[in-house]
Amino acid sequence: MAHFKDEGSITPNQFALGHTRARKAVFKAGAGVIEAATVIGQITVDKSYVTSLAAANDGSQVPDAILAEAVDATDADVEAIIYIAGEFDQDKLILGAGHTLGSIDAVFRDKSIWLVKPMG
């Protein structure tokens, strides 16, 4: 006889489409509240993540991934899931200051992150 265990629930997001690849990443204290679907960049020195801003000069200005779940790294380091590959609804992504879909698209294609506009 099979035994089932409640392992919790998941609320599917509406911006990841089809297959994705994900991994854990660290958001350092002080990064603040970052919403799911935000385009993020990696700080070169400590490999932590923040919202990617075009004017940054710490490495995070280069879009690297998409945040899968909202985080609050205001007061403490937070580990969260990020998408490192897959297809995503371009209209639902949150872009940091200075970025446009055009500015992130070429970088993301090299990382196997595809921005699409769903039909229908």
C-alpha angles and dihedrals in degrees: 000000000000120000120208127202126198105238095178130261140281128212108213115230121233099223104061112080124196121328120006138177118222141176140175121272136179124242110197124229109272095039088106129206112336121187126226113266092036117143106237137193133206122243106231098217101054102012092236122138135240136162107295110246119186092222096052118113102194098085095270091098087081110081107238110164146344123256111241098196135022116265136193109209094160098117106010142026112272130199115214142165118262130187114237098175140012143074121304137185102253093205093060099050120108112225126202121234114296096017126112130183087257094053094051099038098075092046092048094049089061087055095048091251108136123198112209138174107224116226120236 
